[in-house]
XYZ file of C-alpha atoms in Angstrom:
571
model
C 61.752 -209.972 -67.551
C 64.632 -209.606 -69.903
C 66.862 -206.647 -70.357
C 65.646 -204.697 -73.369
C 68.925 -203.341 -74.707
C 67.249 -201.763 -77.722
C 65.484 -199.230 -75.523
C 68.830 -197.850 -74.338
C 70.242 -194.941 -76.274
C 72.950 -196.174 -78.588
C 75.625 -193.989 -77.055
C 74.828 -194.922 -73.475
C 74.524 -198.589 -74.309
C 77.815 -198.673 -76.207
C 79.607 -196.928 -73.372
C 78.096 -199.375 -70.959
C 79.062 -202.434 -72.958
C 82.650 -201.307 -73.299
C 82.812 -200.457 -69.625
C 81.421 -203.870 -68.762
C 84.032 -205.568 -70.914
C 86.816 -203.604 -69.323
C 85.662 -204.612 -65.879
C 85.389 -208.241 -66.869
C 88.758 -208.540 -68.524
C 90.788 -205.944 -66.646
C 91.538 -203.898 -69.734
C 93.112 -200.495 -68.994
C 92.679 -200.896 -65.267
C 96.326 -201.056 -64.322
C 97.550 -197.984 -62.519
C 100.776 -196.770 -64.074
C 102.513 -195.233 -61.066
C 102.610 -195.618 -57.310
C 100.600 -192.418 -56.928
C 97.691 -193.698 -58.977
C 95.297 -196.142 -57.384
C 93.142 -198.780 -58.987
C 89.432 -198.406 -58.508
C 88.007 -200.447 -55.645
C 84.466 -201.541 -54.991
C 82.594 -199.132 -52.738
C 82.524 -200.335 -49.150
C 80.574 -199.471 -46.029
C 82.615 -198.210 -43.067
C 81.164 -197.974 -39.566
C 82.406 -197.025 -36.103
C 83.683 -193.790 -34.613
C 87.193 -193.536 -36.088
C 87.689 -193.409 -39.863
C 90.758 -193.172 -42.069
C 90.053 -191.722 -45.501
C 92.406 -190.910 -48.347
C 91.809 -188.808 -51.447
C 93.605 -190.443 -54.344
C 94.126 -190.069 -58.046
C 92.352 -193.181 -59.259
C 92.192 -194.889 -62.638
C 88.598 -195.675 -63.562
C 86.620 -196.733 -66.586
C 82.942 -195.894 -66.383
C 82.356 -194.573 -69.904
C 84.232 -197.070 -72.060
C 87.436 -195.046 -71.907
C 89.934 -194.994 -69.042
C 90.210 -191.744 -67.145
C 91.517 -190.422 -63.860
C 89.129 -189.728 -61.036
C 89.831 -188.161 -57.654
C 88.265 -190.731 -55.372
C 87.982 -191.366 -51.651
C 89.811 -194.569 -50.673
C 90.037 -195.228 -54.445
C 86.284 -195.861 -54.554
C 83.880 -194.252 -57.016
C 81.650 -193.417 -55.176
C 83.527 -193.124 -51.896
C 82.831 -195.418 -48.958
C 79.451 -195.164 -47.256
C 80.041 -193.900 -43.717
C 77.727 -195.275 -41.042
C 77.517 -193.232 -37.862
C 75.278 -193.334 -34.790
C 73.433 -190.354 -33.373
C 75.134 -189.244 -30.169
C 78.564 -190.627 -31.022
C 81.627 -188.474 -31.406
C 83.272 -189.366 -34.705
C 86.876 -188.763 -35.723
C 87.836 -188.748 -39.386
C 91.478 -188.614 -40.479
C 91.524 -187.444 -44.108
C 94.814 -187.682 -46.018
C 95.230 -185.848 -49.292
C 97.334 -187.887 -51.725
C 96.674 -185.522 -54.623
C 99.173 -182.991 -55.926
C 96.705 -180.180 -55.234
C 94.812 -178.953 -52.173
C 91.684 -180.846 -51.247
C 88.941 -180.975 -48.629
C 85.849 -182.837 -47.460
C 82.624 -181.111 -46.432
C 79.990 -183.084 -44.490
C 76.843 -181.942 -46.287
C 73.893 -181.219 -44.018
C 75.722 -182.157 -40.830
C 75.304 -179.710 -37.943
C 78.765 -179.252 -36.442
C 81.294 -176.611 -35.341
C 82.253 -174.393 -38.281
C 85.914 -175.377 -37.988
C 84.889 -178.935 -38.947
C 82.706 -177.923 -41.919
C 85.448 -178.420 -44.496
C 85.196 -175.352 -46.742
C 88.617 -173.941 -47.735
C 88.909 -170.215 -47.208
C 86.007 -170.148 -44.749
C 86.229 -173.068 -42.307
C 89.931 -173.762 -42.692
C 92.706 -173.634 -45.266
C 91.969 -177.002 -46.797
C 94.198 -180.072 -46.826
C 97.550 -179.514 -48.525
C 99.099 -182.261 -50.701
C 100.509 -185.012 -48.523
C 98.873 -183.645 -45.374
C 96.264 -185.166 -43.076
C 93.451 -183.196 -41.448
C 91.497 -184.643 -38.550
C 87.826 -183.796 -38.205
C 86.102 -184.595 -34.947
C 82.580 -183.706 -33.857
C 79.552 -185.113 -32.092
C 76.751 -186.407 -34.292
C 73.525 -184.704 -33.213
C 71.136 -185.898 -35.901
C 70.122 -188.975 -37.863
C 69.133 -189.841 -41.416
C 70.616 -189.780 -44.902
C 73.353 -187.306 -45.775
C 76.509 -187.179 -47.882
C 79.988 -185.739 -48.132
C 81.992 -184.143 -50.917
C 85.008 -182.046 -51.708
C 84.669 -178.274 -51.565
C 87.925 -177.699 -53.473
C 88.026 -176.606 -57.110
C 85.949 -179.027 -59.235
C 86.868 -182.227 -57.356
C 83.231 -183.013 -56.664
C 82.845 -183.547 -60.418
C 85.768 -185.940 -60.534
C 84.694 -188.240 -57.737
C 85.232 -186.929 -54.207
C 81.837 -187.796 -52.747
C 80.065 -190.525 -50.807
C 77.048 -191.310 -48.624
C 76.529 -190.894 -44.885
C 73.888 -192.922 -43.040
C 73.260 -192.009 -39.403
C 71.428 -194.480 -37.196
C 68.931 -192.725 -34.872
C 68.962 -193.010 -31.092
C 65.276 -193.789 -31.185
C 63.785 -196.126 -33.733
C 62.443 -194.513 -36.900
C 58.627 -194.326 -37.000
C 58.316 -196.634 -40.003
C 59.107 -200.252 -40.741
C 61.310 -201.703 -43.453
C 63.199 -204.944 -44.058
C 65.992 -203.836 -46.359
C 67.918 -200.616 -46.656
C 69.865 -199.360 -49.693
C 71.712 -196.163 -50.487
C 70.953 -194.977 -54.039
C 73.486 -192.288 -54.865
C 73.129 -190.498 -58.196
C 76.018 -188.748 -59.913
C 77.238 -187.464 -63.260
C 80.688 -188.381 -64.549
C 82.648 -187.050 -67.495
C 85.977 -188.005 -69.003
C 86.422 -184.322 -69.820
C 88.334 -182.290 -67.295
C 85.973 -180.026 -65.327
C 88.070 -176.981 -66.199
C 87.511 -177.795 -69.861
C 83.755 -178.059 -69.350
C 83.722 -174.731 -67.524
C 85.790 -173.033 -70.233
C 83.398 -174.268 -72.901
C 80.421 -172.955 -70.935
C 82.049 -169.551 -70.602
C 82.760 -169.425 -74.339
C 79.438 -170.892 -75.471
C 76.824 -171.485 -72.734
C 74.745 -173.760 -75.014
C 77.721 -175.964 -75.881
C 76.174 -179.066 -74.280
C 72.565 -178.221 -75.151
C 71.412 -180.270 -78.141
C 67.823 -179.281 -77.596
C 68.177 -175.820 -79.099
C 65.437 -174.217 -81.129
C 65.329 -174.567 -84.892
C 63.604 -172.658 -87.690
C 61.210 -175.608 -87.897
C 60.178 -175.008 -84.268
C 59.211 -171.442 -85.115
C 57.066 -172.499 -88.053
C 55.392 -175.132 -85.881
C 54.491 -172.390 -83.405
C 53.154 -170.247 -86.232
C 50.760 -173.064 -87.104
C 49.436 -173.309 -83.536
C 49.611 -169.673 -82.374
C 49.578 -167.653 -85.544
C 52.491 -165.614 -86.846
C 52.010 -162.553 -84.637
C 51.822 -164.454 -81.342
C 54.724 -166.735 -82.283
C 56.810 -163.698 -83.254
C 55.977 -161.880 -80.008
C 56.974 -164.921 -77.953
C 60.314 -165.215 -79.727
C 60.893 -161.504 -79.329
C 60.307 -161.759 -75.591
C 62.746 -164.642 -75.122
C 65.365 -162.922 -77.257
C 64.988 -159.729 -75.242
C 65.757 -161.732 -72.108
C 68.714 -163.324 -73.936
C 67.387 -166.720 -72.931
C 66.136 -169.892 -74.518
C 63.074 -171.838 -73.472
C 65.069 -175.006 -74.186
C 67.825 -174.264 -71.672
C 67.007 -176.952 -69.123
C 70.504 -177.958 -68.034
C 73.890 -176.371 -68.669
C 75.718 -179.703 -68.973
C 74.050 -182.784 -70.423
C 74.607 -186.394 -71.429
C 76.633 -185.105 -74.347
C 79.556 -185.338 -71.922
C 78.028 -186.927 -68.824
C 77.487 -190.578 -68.038
C 74.907 -190.847 -65.284
C 75.725 -193.240 -62.490
C 73.702 -194.957 -59.794
C 75.968 -196.108 -56.975
C 78.903 -195.836 -59.374
C 77.321 -198.062 -62.019
C 76.445 -196.832 -65.504
C 73.142 -197.835 -67.149
C 74.691 -200.911 -68.757
C 76.338 -202.332 -65.643
C 73.320 -201.241 -63.585
C 73.129 -201.052 -59.774
C 71.162 -204.019 -58.441
C 69.168 -204.155 -55.207
C 67.605 -207.383 -54.049
C 64.503 -208.115 -52.021
C 62.653 -211.180 -50.824
C 58.977 -211.796 -51.088
C 57.025 -209.517 -48.782
C 59.915 -207.162 -48.038
C 59.523 -203.449 -47.487
C 62.585 -201.760 -48.976
C 63.997 -198.403 -47.889
C 65.838 -196.548 -50.642
C 67.961 -193.577 -49.585
C 68.268 -191.359 -52.661
C 71.130 -188.867 -52.705
C 71.814 -186.512 -55.593
C 75.600 -186.106 -55.539
C 75.759 -184.896 -59.133
C 77.719 -181.808 -60.058
C 75.099 -180.295 -62.374
C 72.201 -182.685 -62.949
C 68.661 -182.721 -61.589
C 67.052 -186.162 -61.802
C 63.391 -187.171 -62.027
C 63.040 -190.518 -60.257
C 60.375 -193.181 -60.660
C 60.052 -196.930 -60.298
C 57.419 -197.955 -62.844
C 54.882 -200.276 -61.260
C 55.605 -199.157 -57.702
C 54.307 -196.392 -55.486
C 57.016 -194.723 -53.455
C 56.238 -193.625 -49.904
C 58.449 -190.602 -49.201
C 59.355 -190.644 -45.499
C 62.310 -188.275 -45.187
C 63.648 -185.163 -46.896
C 67.251 -184.051 -46.439
C 67.650 -186.539 -43.590
C 64.603 -185.370 -41.615
C 61.480 -187.458 -41.153
C 58.307 -186.128 -42.758
C 54.676 -187.158 -42.797
C 54.620 -189.982 -45.388
C 53.565 -189.088 -48.926
C 52.743 -191.641 -51.647
C 54.004 -190.602 -55.068
C 54.804 -192.023 -58.488
C 57.732 -189.717 -59.119
C 59.888 -187.061 -57.523
C 62.463 -184.549 -58.659
C 65.685 -184.542 -56.678
C 67.809 -181.448 -57.032
C 71.564 -181.438 -56.732
C 72.564 -182.037 -53.071
C 69.071 -183.038 -51.888
C 68.230 -186.412 -50.340
C 64.905 -188.257 -50.169
C 64.168 -191.540 -48.399
C 61.367 -193.686 -49.798
C 59.869 -197.032 -48.867
C 58.565 -199.376 -51.547
C 56.751 -202.701 -51.358
C 57.637 -204.722 -54.458
C 55.538 -207.679 -55.439
C 56.806 -211.223 -55.690
C 59.062 -212.325 -58.513
C 59.010 -209.063 -60.412
C 61.869 -206.885 -61.517
C 61.594 -203.105 -61.306
C 63.684 -200.408 -62.923
C 64.896 -197.637 -60.624
C 64.841 -194.950 -63.262
C 66.370 -191.484 -62.824
C 66.116 -189.447 -66.007
C 67.954 -186.165 -66.277
C 65.904 -182.979 -66.375
C 67.176 -182.352 -69.922
C 65.918 -185.827 -70.949
C 69.215 -186.662 -72.638
C 70.245 -189.533 -70.401
C 69.470 -191.441 -67.252
C 70.862 -193.383 -64.353
C 69.479 -196.869 -63.929
C 69.155 -199.453 -61.201
C 67.333 -202.709 -60.759
C 65.161 -204.003 -57.922
C 64.427 -207.717 -58.067
C 64.522 -211.003 -56.195
C 67.296 -212.288 -58.457
C 70.264 -210.219 -59.646
C 70.021 -211.855 -63.066
C 66.425 -210.778 -63.611
C 66.499 -207.327 -65.149
C 63.577 -204.995 -65.610
C 62.759 -203.446 -68.939
C 64.261 -199.976 -69.306
C 61.530 -197.285 -69.333
C 61.350 -194.789 -72.143
C 62.486 -191.295 -71.308
C 59.809 -188.614 -71.303
C 60.089 -185.957 -74.003
C 61.599 -182.664 -72.804
C 59.213 -179.814 -72.058
C 60.084 -176.238 -72.896
C 60.202 -173.526 -70.293
C 57.179 -171.231 -70.234
C 56.389 -167.672 -69.302
C 55.602 -169.036 -65.842
C 59.300 -169.908 -65.577
C 60.053 -166.392 -66.697
C 58.274 -165.029 -63.647
C 55.128 -163.934 -65.466
C 51.872 -164.912 -63.843
C 49.748 -164.747 -66.985
C 50.624 -168.287 -68.054
C 47.292 -169.604 -66.788
C 47.510 -172.790 -68.836
C 50.462 -173.909 -66.761
C 48.939 -172.719 -63.494
C 45.565 -174.422 -63.815
C 46.729 -177.627 -62.136
C 48.494 -175.832 -59.295
C 47.038 -174.775 -55.996
C 48.399 -171.267 -55.841
C 46.559 -170.609 -52.583
C 49.428 -172.353 -50.830
C 51.722 -169.698 -52.160
C 49.337 -166.908 -51.283
C 49.117 -168.143 -47.702
C 52.838 -167.589 -47.410
C 52.239 -163.948 -48.176
C 49.582 -163.755 -45.456
C 51.934 -163.770 -42.522
C 50.572 -163.376 -39.008
C 52.271 -160.014 -38.708
C 54.745 -157.980 -40.723
C 58.399 -158.945 -40.546
C 60.978 -156.124 -40.671
C 63.000 -156.256 -43.870
C 66.751 -155.755 -43.829
C 67.731 -154.320 -47.194
C 70.874 -155.673 -48.811
C 73.043 -154.171 -51.559
C 71.844 -155.036 -55.049
C 73.257 -154.249 -58.461
C 71.429 -154.500 -61.783
C 73.519 -154.440 -64.940
C 75.379 -156.556 -67.412
C 75.388 -159.512 -65.019
C 71.594 -159.517 -64.686
C 69.903 -159.779 -68.061
C 66.615 -161.116 -66.720
C 64.337 -160.024 -63.932
C 61.224 -161.908 -62.842
C 58.459 -159.296 -63.129
C 55.857 -161.126 -61.058
C 57.514 -164.024 -59.222
C 55.086 -166.308 -57.395
C 55.334 -168.967 -54.726
C 55.007 -172.186 -56.716
C 55.215 -174.839 -54.022
C 52.636 -176.960 -55.843
C 54.518 -176.786 -59.137
C 56.461 -179.996 -59.892
C 58.569 -178.031 -62.364
C 59.257 -178.066 -66.066
C 59.216 -181.570 -67.489
C 56.874 -182.936 -64.812
C 53.774 -180.801 -65.263
C 50.548 -182.575 -66.224
C 52.341 -185.866 -66.960
C 49.581 -188.042 -65.486
C 51.636 -189.179 -62.489
C 51.498 -188.141 -58.863
C 54.684 -186.083 -58.579
C 56.065 -184.903 -55.256
C 56.127 -181.144 -54.765
C 57.325 -179.014 -51.882
C 53.657 -178.406 -51.004
C 53.434 -182.108 -50.034
C 56.200 -181.874 -47.434
C 55.205 -181.641 -43.780
C 57.594 -182.199 -40.965
C 56.833 -185.035 -38.600
C 57.791 -182.799 -35.710
C 55.531 -179.919 -34.683
C 56.817 -176.427 -35.386
C 53.806 -174.769 -33.762
C 55.887 -173.328 -30.942
C 58.814 -172.239 -33.125
C 59.695 -168.584 -32.853
C 58.289 -166.088 -35.294
C 60.972 -164.464 -37.490
C 62.669 -161.362 -36.124
C 63.570 -160.003 -39.557
C 63.711 -160.931 -43.227
C 66.253 -160.668 -46.014
C 65.559 -161.118 -49.728
C 68.172 -162.658 -51.985
C 67.810 -162.358 -55.747
C 69.414 -165.231 -57.638
C 70.766 -163.519 -60.709
C 72.726 -164.141 -63.855
C 73.478 -163.503 -67.481
C 72.984 -166.849 -69.145
C 74.349 -165.637 -72.470
C 77.707 -164.855 -70.869
C 77.481 -167.599 -68.246
C 77.693 -165.165 -65.323
C 76.054 -165.978 -61.967
C 75.596 -163.930 -58.826
C 73.442 -163.139 -55.804
C 71.751 -159.716 -55.892
C 73.725 -159.048 -59.068
C 77.026 -159.121 -57.160
C 79.492 -161.988 -57.689
C 81.144 -163.521 -54.652
C 84.562 -161.945 -55.160
C 82.973 -158.467 -54.973
C 80.515 -159.181 -52.153
C 80.701 -158.432 -48.445
C 79.799 -161.313 -46.103
C 76.195 -161.694 -45.007
C 75.837 -160.901 -41.297
C 73.523 -163.106 -39.243
C 72.953 -162.353 -35.557
C 73.487 -165.193 -33.123
C 70.192 -166.100 -31.459
C 67.879 -164.503 -34.017
C 65.155 -166.162 -36.066
C 65.600 -165.096 -39.668
C 63.285 -165.355 -42.657
C 65.011 -165.636 -46.029
C 63.202 -165.251 -49.345
C 64.731 -166.168 -52.684
C 63.574 -164.494 -55.861
C 64.959 -166.416 -58.790
C 65.560 -163.975 -61.616
C 66.987 -166.628 -63.930
C 65.579 -169.460 -66.023
C 67.501 -172.146 -64.143
C 66.718 -174.121 -61.009
C 69.166 -173.253 -58.253
C 69.725 -175.692 -55.335
C 70.707 -173.301 -52.554
C 72.631 -174.713 -49.595
C 73.172 -172.865 -46.320
C 75.920 -174.513 -44.289
C 75.757 -175.051 -40.552
C 72.133 -173.978 -39.988
C 68.838 -175.699 -40.735
C 66.441 -174.151 -43.231
C 62.767 -174.535 -42.164
C 60.870 -174.370 -45.434
C 57.506 -172.601 -45.540
C 55.245 -175.026 -47.368
C 51.847 -173.693 -46.313
C 51.500 -175.403 -42.912
C 52.908 -173.250 -40.112
C 52.671 -176.154 -37.704
C 54.896 -178.469 -39.729
C 57.614 -176.496 -41.491
C 59.851 -179.021 -43.169
C 63.510 -178.923 -42.224
C 66.004 -179.004 -45.086
C 69.639 -178.241 -45.839
C 69.170 -177.571 -49.553
C 66.240 -175.676 -51.081
C 65.418 -175.633 -54.775
C 64.488 -172.226 -56.125
C 62.541 -172.716 -59.355
C 62.991 -170.415 -62.386
C 61.135 -167.122 -62.120
C 59.665 -167.978 -58.703
C 60.086 -167.066 -55.077
C 60.322 -169.251 -51.999
C 60.808 -168.564 -48.281
C 62.243 -170.359 -45.282
C 63.215 -169.637 -41.691
C 66.527 -170.073 -39.959
C 67.243 -170.249 -36.253
C 70.714 -168.752 -36.072
C 72.184 -170.922 -33.348
C 75.745 -171.584 -34.506
C 78.483 -168.966 -34.351
C 81.258 -168.836 -36.882
C 81.802 -168.464 -40.617
C 79.684 -170.495 -43.016
C 79.395 -170.983 -46.748
C 76.130 -170.257 -48.578
C 75.784 -171.025 -52.263
C 74.125 -172.566 -55.274
C 75.143 -176.224 -55.417
C 75.418 -176.388 -59.203
C 79.173 -176.764 -59.471
C 79.687 -174.327 -62.341
C 77.436 -171.685 -60.748
C 79.063 -171.969 -57.358
C 82.084 -169.760 -57.955
C 80.044 -166.546 -58.018
C 76.579 -167.501 -56.733
C 78.182 -167.794 -53.320
C 78.333 -165.893 -50.042
C 80.243 -166.116 -46.817
C 77.944 -165.884 -43.799
C 79.294 -164.582 -40.508
C 77.324 -165.402 -37.356
C 78.313 -163.289 -34.352
């Protein structure tokens, strides 16, 4: 098949062409000072001792040169290969003129090695080296990133692949990391300032007068007016799918833009393992490989009972491993469209690097519904969902004592989900009723048995809150800088329930402790490090509190993280 350049958006294609030319001819790729590095090709590093540097690095991924903050001058950083049971030592030197850090996302380790400034340690000062050392007690696909300022946006991230002690329970012939990210030539502080001044700055999918008149034709004037009145009362838009879009972002797959395209090769008859990692700052991706079923075999590094799907949504910070069986002499597009449907990351799977698959068309964006507002009466959206899985979560074997936490309703909480439901079977806005088999949380079942796991000792409820009009985010209506730490008791089994009182997906990450997600099968709770809380919904998981210390707990959307954040103290 030939590359169909006309199906690429003009902007993305132009950026890609210019970037390709720059790489071919070396234009603008000369670092101007000794403190600025030239971009290197991403490498794989293995062993037990690693030397990493964080450098200001000149890159060109959009057609214009810009400075990234990259690990070992690689965008993305080197892939680290560890072995379960080994003790690894990582010497990280900060060559930036500002403090930096590296957090090992999803890795279970002593809190002093977790890499969160202000909680785990003080960070790595300019010119200093910090040495992390810990024993690797898990296997699978994980990643690392900076936890300082907005450096994750500018390039401090990379993949971790941990080889298991015992062979994985599935076969494959080839193994590729597929790391997704979003890159902008704009400074992150500029993006954040624009969001604070005008939260819809990057949203070019806003409603128009024409949209209202279209609704009048289908619903009648009164119903259309009532719907608009309801959204306006909530100070929200049903078109607000992503705070930051392709207006500023170029979406990358393994550091390649859609024009330069990441390429994975296979030979006839191969089974190919693809380790998807969403290392983006703000972007959810919907991933499919047209013409191929994907067998999902791991979620957040942990093996699950295999599930065959056509498509899956990967939230920021999540990982999914899939196995595909491509047919002979065909080329396949690895297609990851953004949730806002304004851009995509693109890769290629073929027997020959010069054979490129046709680029799929992006799906049209779907608007949020009253279901996403936390109102159960949107039966049209619910008809394809098996809500009994949610109801079963409410039918616990016995009551769990609730520990009440401080909560504050006010200017920072303009919306409240009136009837939030468990929506494990809901693929989410943009993926509903699209004719494909889409992975949902209801499909996830751990390979290991959780039948004998302890029943929760107590429960806490966390409301994910915000004022989208003023771009304010918080937990229980209280921003991080005004919040007391959450207190977990060492040795307890805790149930945590999120109620999402906003119209955004929030990828919530609890450091240092596994989150056992309730998906409807008590015997196979799936173990994750990052849990997506859908708009207007609720979701529950269990935590065995088996690691003392201070841990971070937050939404992983970079521009929400400042205030939708908590320190957790385990004592």
